[in-house]
């Protein structure tokens, strides 16, 4: 029975991948409705196993959150409530978290034989923002599925994430901040820093200079960069400006002044290092949104 269900789902996914749909708004809606996360096949297996064994062992996000919530640095029991900026917003989502390059992964964890991805980091950021009473949305619709369906190359990922951005703002008008989480492809030495005995995956902001209003985006990034330098010296690798042949040059930053692309670590960073940095990013966003930095 289990095998039949799994195979049925896998064949359904493969069938969807083979359909050559040219996207307009209606077909995008259908694709979003019918497509699941990057690990859709694994998720259905997890769901079946959970139903039979009542365990979340195969759920990597649950395992990671459970593991690190036991750390004193992440345990909020018996602590004073954190300051928040969203109480006047009736808890409507203010932040849209997405990953233009959803398939970017970090080093394998020793506890589970999987790679922690930037999408997992987005889920963790969502959880950390909740501690400040800031609600957010994580985009889970697959960018790769849309690329494959339309025979678009990897460089078209920003075209797809733009579609999702437009849809998110249309369906959730309360959104004001748009965070595109990535990870870089650099050595562990470059992507890691130790601050007060704690290791972090280093951050880097990316600024597209081919956005005609890039100066406004630059102001935001400079505020965030200054805050990081003042509070966590060495955590940030700076603001990387990009333009010219062979690069996107805009990175959807014309969508909003608060459209922020953050590189979090590199492919060799561990789950713990990435998680430590995500905590800092949540704190930074809370203070920025509260105009206290």
XYZ file of C-alpha atoms in Angstrom:
293
model
C 0.000 0.000 0.000
C 2.744 2.439 1.000
C 4.848 1.597 -2.052
C 1.824 2.074 -4.318
C 1.125 5.522 -2.872
C 4.751 6.594 -3.192
C 5.079 5.388 -6.778
C 1.791 7.010 -7.716
C 2.960 10.339 -6.383
C 6.368 10.112 -8.046
C 4.807 9.400 -11.431
C 2.435 12.335 -10.943
C 5.398 14.661 -10.296
C 7.249 13.335 -13.342
C 4.112 13.853 -15.446
C 3.806 17.459 -14.290
C 7.467 18.061 -15.137
C 6.912 16.861 -18.722
C 4.060 19.266 -19.474
C 5.311 22.198 -21.572
C 3.273 25.105 -20.157
C 4.083 28.659 -21.140
C 3.403 30.762 -18.070
C 0.899 33.542 -17.756
C -0.790 34.465 -14.462
C -3.444 31.737 -14.674
C -0.993 28.972 -15.535
C 1.367 30.162 -12.817
C -1.498 29.864 -10.321
C -2.130 26.319 -11.498
C 1.549 25.432 -11.311
C 1.842 26.821 -7.791
C -1.265 24.927 -6.742
C -0.068 21.644 -8.207
C 3.600 21.818 -7.426
C 5.093 21.204 -4.022
C 8.452 21.904 -2.408
C 11.785 20.981 -3.897
C 11.744 17.744 -1.933
C 8.150 16.904 -2.791
C 8.786 13.209 -3.213
C 10.574 13.045 0.120
C 7.813 15.008 1.808
C 5.090 12.548 0.801
C 7.218 9.706 2.130
C 7.687 11.642 5.357
C 3.964 12.205 5.593
C 3.218 8.506 5.192
C 5.842 7.519 7.735
C 4.527 10.071 10.221
C 1.011 8.732 9.819
C 2.135 5.194 10.575
C 4.862 5.703 13.161
C 3.840 9.055 14.642
C 7.416 10.328 14.330
C 8.969 13.410 12.726
C 12.380 11.819 12.271
C 12.340 12.225 8.520
C 11.395 15.886 8.743
C 14.774 17.719 8.550
C 13.408 21.126 9.509
C 11.689 19.707 12.603
C 14.866 17.910 13.635
C 17.024 20.990 13.180
C 14.641 23.264 15.060
C 14.268 20.718 17.861
C 18.029 20.276 18.136
C 18.875 23.941 18.315
C 15.906 24.975 20.455
C 17.577 23.007 23.261
C 20.606 25.303 23.017
C 20.626 27.947 25.769
C 21.262 30.622 23.169
C 17.999 29.752 21.409
C 15.832 28.730 24.361
C 13.338 31.458 25.236
C 11.744 29.843 28.290
C 11.712 32.060 31.384
C 13.255 34.920 29.447
C 11.934 38.443 29.129
C 9.739 38.915 26.020
C 11.667 40.309 23.073
C 10.809 43.734 21.768
C 8.679 43.623 18.637
C 7.568 45.940 15.871
C 4.437 44.273 14.538
C 1.911 44.717 17.356
C 0.351 47.637 15.478
C 0.024 45.530 12.325
C -2.557 43.112 13.793
C -0.005 40.360 13.217
C -0.402 40.478 9.452
C 2.632 39.168 7.530
C 5.180 41.915 7.002
C 8.059 39.935 5.506
C 8.171 37.706 2.446
C 11.108 35.290 2.560
C 12.110 33.539 -0.638
C 15.043 31.839 -2.329
C 15.675 32.614 -5.975
C 18.196 29.761 -5.890
C 16.263 27.263 -3.765
C 18.579 24.334 -4.499
C 21.633 25.913 -2.828
C 22.734 23.650 0.022
C 25.135 23.690 2.931
C 27.392 20.988 4.389
C 25.766 17.697 5.405
C 24.836 17.390 9.049
C 26.215 14.506 11.094
C 22.852 13.827 12.748
C 20.934 13.237 9.524
C 22.232 12.330 6.106
C 20.832 15.334 4.262
C 22.027 18.756 3.208
C 20.559 21.794 4.935
C 19.352 24.182 2.234
C 18.666 27.895 1.934
C 14.966 27.007 2.023
C 15.495 25.381 5.431
C 17.295 28.560 6.513
C 14.235 30.530 5.408
C 11.992 28.410 7.614
C 14.326 29.011 10.538
C 14.309 32.765 9.892
C 10.528 32.641 9.952
C 10.639 30.923 13.355
C 13.143 33.414 14.775
C 11.072 36.368 13.542
C 8.079 34.973 15.417
C 10.032 35.502 18.631
C 9.799 39.228 17.871
C 6.103 38.844 17.043
C 6.859 39.450 13.371
C 4.862 37.305 10.991
C 6.326 36.308 7.661
C 5.646 34.131 4.640
C 8.133 31.628 3.237
C 7.819 30.907 -0.477
C 7.726 27.136 -0.968
C 6.609 26.901 -4.598
C 9.397 25.386 -6.658
C 11.401 27.665 -8.922
C 13.135 24.684 -10.515
C 9.795 23.197 -11.585
C 8.944 26.378 -13.488
C 12.378 26.518 -15.111
C 12.128 22.882 -16.203
C 8.554 23.221 -17.440
C 9.442 26.153 -19.669
C 12.934 24.975 -20.661
C 14.395 28.124 -19.099
C 18.023 28.243 -18.017
C 19.257 28.783 -14.466
C 19.786 32.491 -15.116
C 16.024 32.816 -15.516
C 15.527 32.019 -11.832
C 15.086 35.724 -11.106
C 12.318 35.848 -13.707
C 10.471 33.120 -11.801
C 11.054 34.625 -8.362
C 9.717 37.919 -9.755
C 6.482 36.126 -10.646
C 6.226 34.853 -7.096
C 7.016 38.318 -5.699
C 4.236 39.881 -7.738
C 1.791 37.205 -6.687
C 2.729 37.499 -3.011
C 2.211 41.263 -2.955
C -1.112 40.873 -4.736
C -2.421 38.208 -2.362
C -0.868 39.684 0.821
C -0.862 43.509 0.626
C 0.544 43.817 4.165
C 3.986 42.679 2.971
C 6.609 45.435 3.158
C 9.957 43.610 3.259
C 11.239 41.035 0.789
C 14.227 38.904 1.779
C 15.977 36.749 -0.820
C 18.250 34.301 1.054
C 21.192 32.757 -0.823
C 24.461 31.074 0.024
C 27.774 31.816 -1.649
C 30.297 29.460 -3.264
C 33.462 30.330 -1.367
C 35.899 28.533 0.904
C 35.082 27.774 4.546
C 37.793 30.194 5.620
C 36.116 33.063 3.792
C 32.555 32.155 4.768
C 33.085 31.606 8.512
C 33.889 33.870 11.434
C 34.158 33.323 15.188
C 32.779 36.057 17.438
C 33.028 35.724 21.223
C 33.668 31.995 20.934
C 30.690 31.375 18.634
C 30.989 30.481 14.951
C 28.837 32.148 12.315
C 28.295 31.844 8.581
C 29.336 35.238 7.237
C 26.852 37.407 5.390
C 27.158 39.473 2.238
C 24.631 41.855 0.710
C 24.269 42.004 -3.051
C 23.323 45.247 -4.825
C 22.326 45.344 -8.485
C 23.565 48.558 -10.079
C 21.379 48.187 -13.180
C 18.269 49.020 -11.189
C 17.694 52.708 -12.018
C 16.768 53.386 -8.386
C 19.621 51.372 -6.904
C 20.724 54.320 -4.739
C 17.580 53.866 -2.632
C 18.302 50.165 -2.190
C 21.900 51.056 -1.334
C 20.730 53.269 1.533
C 18.893 50.325 3.087
C 21.851 47.982 2.684
C 24.224 50.521 4.194
C 21.993 50.820 7.263
C 21.967 47.039 7.692
C 25.688 46.738 6.993
C 26.481 49.403 9.586
C 24.346 47.627 12.183
C 26.143 44.327 11.574
C 29.566 45.951 11.766
C 28.683 47.684 15.023
C 27.120 44.674 16.724
C 28.904 41.673 15.151
C 32.246 42.911 13.791
C 33.518 40.650 11.028
C 30.200 38.920 10.384
C 29.499 40.818 7.182
C 31.677 40.541 4.092
C 30.269 43.818 2.855
C 28.023 44.956 0.009
C 28.848 43.402 -3.341
C 27.850 45.639 -6.261
C 27.168 43.910 -9.575
C 26.461 45.048 -13.099
C 27.527 44.371 -16.663
C 27.671 41.463 -19.045
C 27.003 38.002 -17.662
C 25.194 39.080 -14.493
C 21.564 39.874 -13.736
C 22.301 43.422 -12.611
C 18.894 44.051 -11.011
C 18.073 40.993 -8.871
C 14.439 42.133 -8.565
C 15.524 45.043 -6.385
C 13.462 47.384 -8.559
C 10.448 45.613 -7.023
C 10.922 47.397 -3.683
C 13.455 49.497 -1.827
C 13.195 46.830 0.861
C 13.968 43.962 -1.506
C 17.127 42.643 0.190
C 19.394 39.905 -1.146
C 21.538 38.335 1.581
C 24.182 35.683 1.039
C 24.396 33.572 4.217
C 27.633 31.622 4.389
C 28.870 29.182 1.775
C 28.539 25.557 0.807
C 30.878 24.368 3.580
C 29.115 26.033 6.488
C 27.402 23.829 9.048
C 23.785 23.956 10.142
C 24.820 25.456 13.474
C 26.863 28.234 11.864
C 24.017 29.126 9.517
C 21.485 28.991 12.363
C 23.588 31.332 14.492
C 23.632 33.853 11.650
C 19.910 33.522 11.011
C 19.315 34.541 14.629
C 21.361 37.685 14.021
C 19.486 38.470 10.801
C 16.151 38.187 12.610
C 17.374 40.590 15.286
C 18.719 42.976 12.645
C 15.430 42.991 10.719
C 13.434 43.572 13.882
C 15.526 46.605 14.782
C 15.524 47.925 11.221
C 11.746 47.601 10.959
C 11.413 49.360 14.302
C 13.700 52.131 12.981
C 16.025 51.692 15.929
C 19.193 51.284 13.866
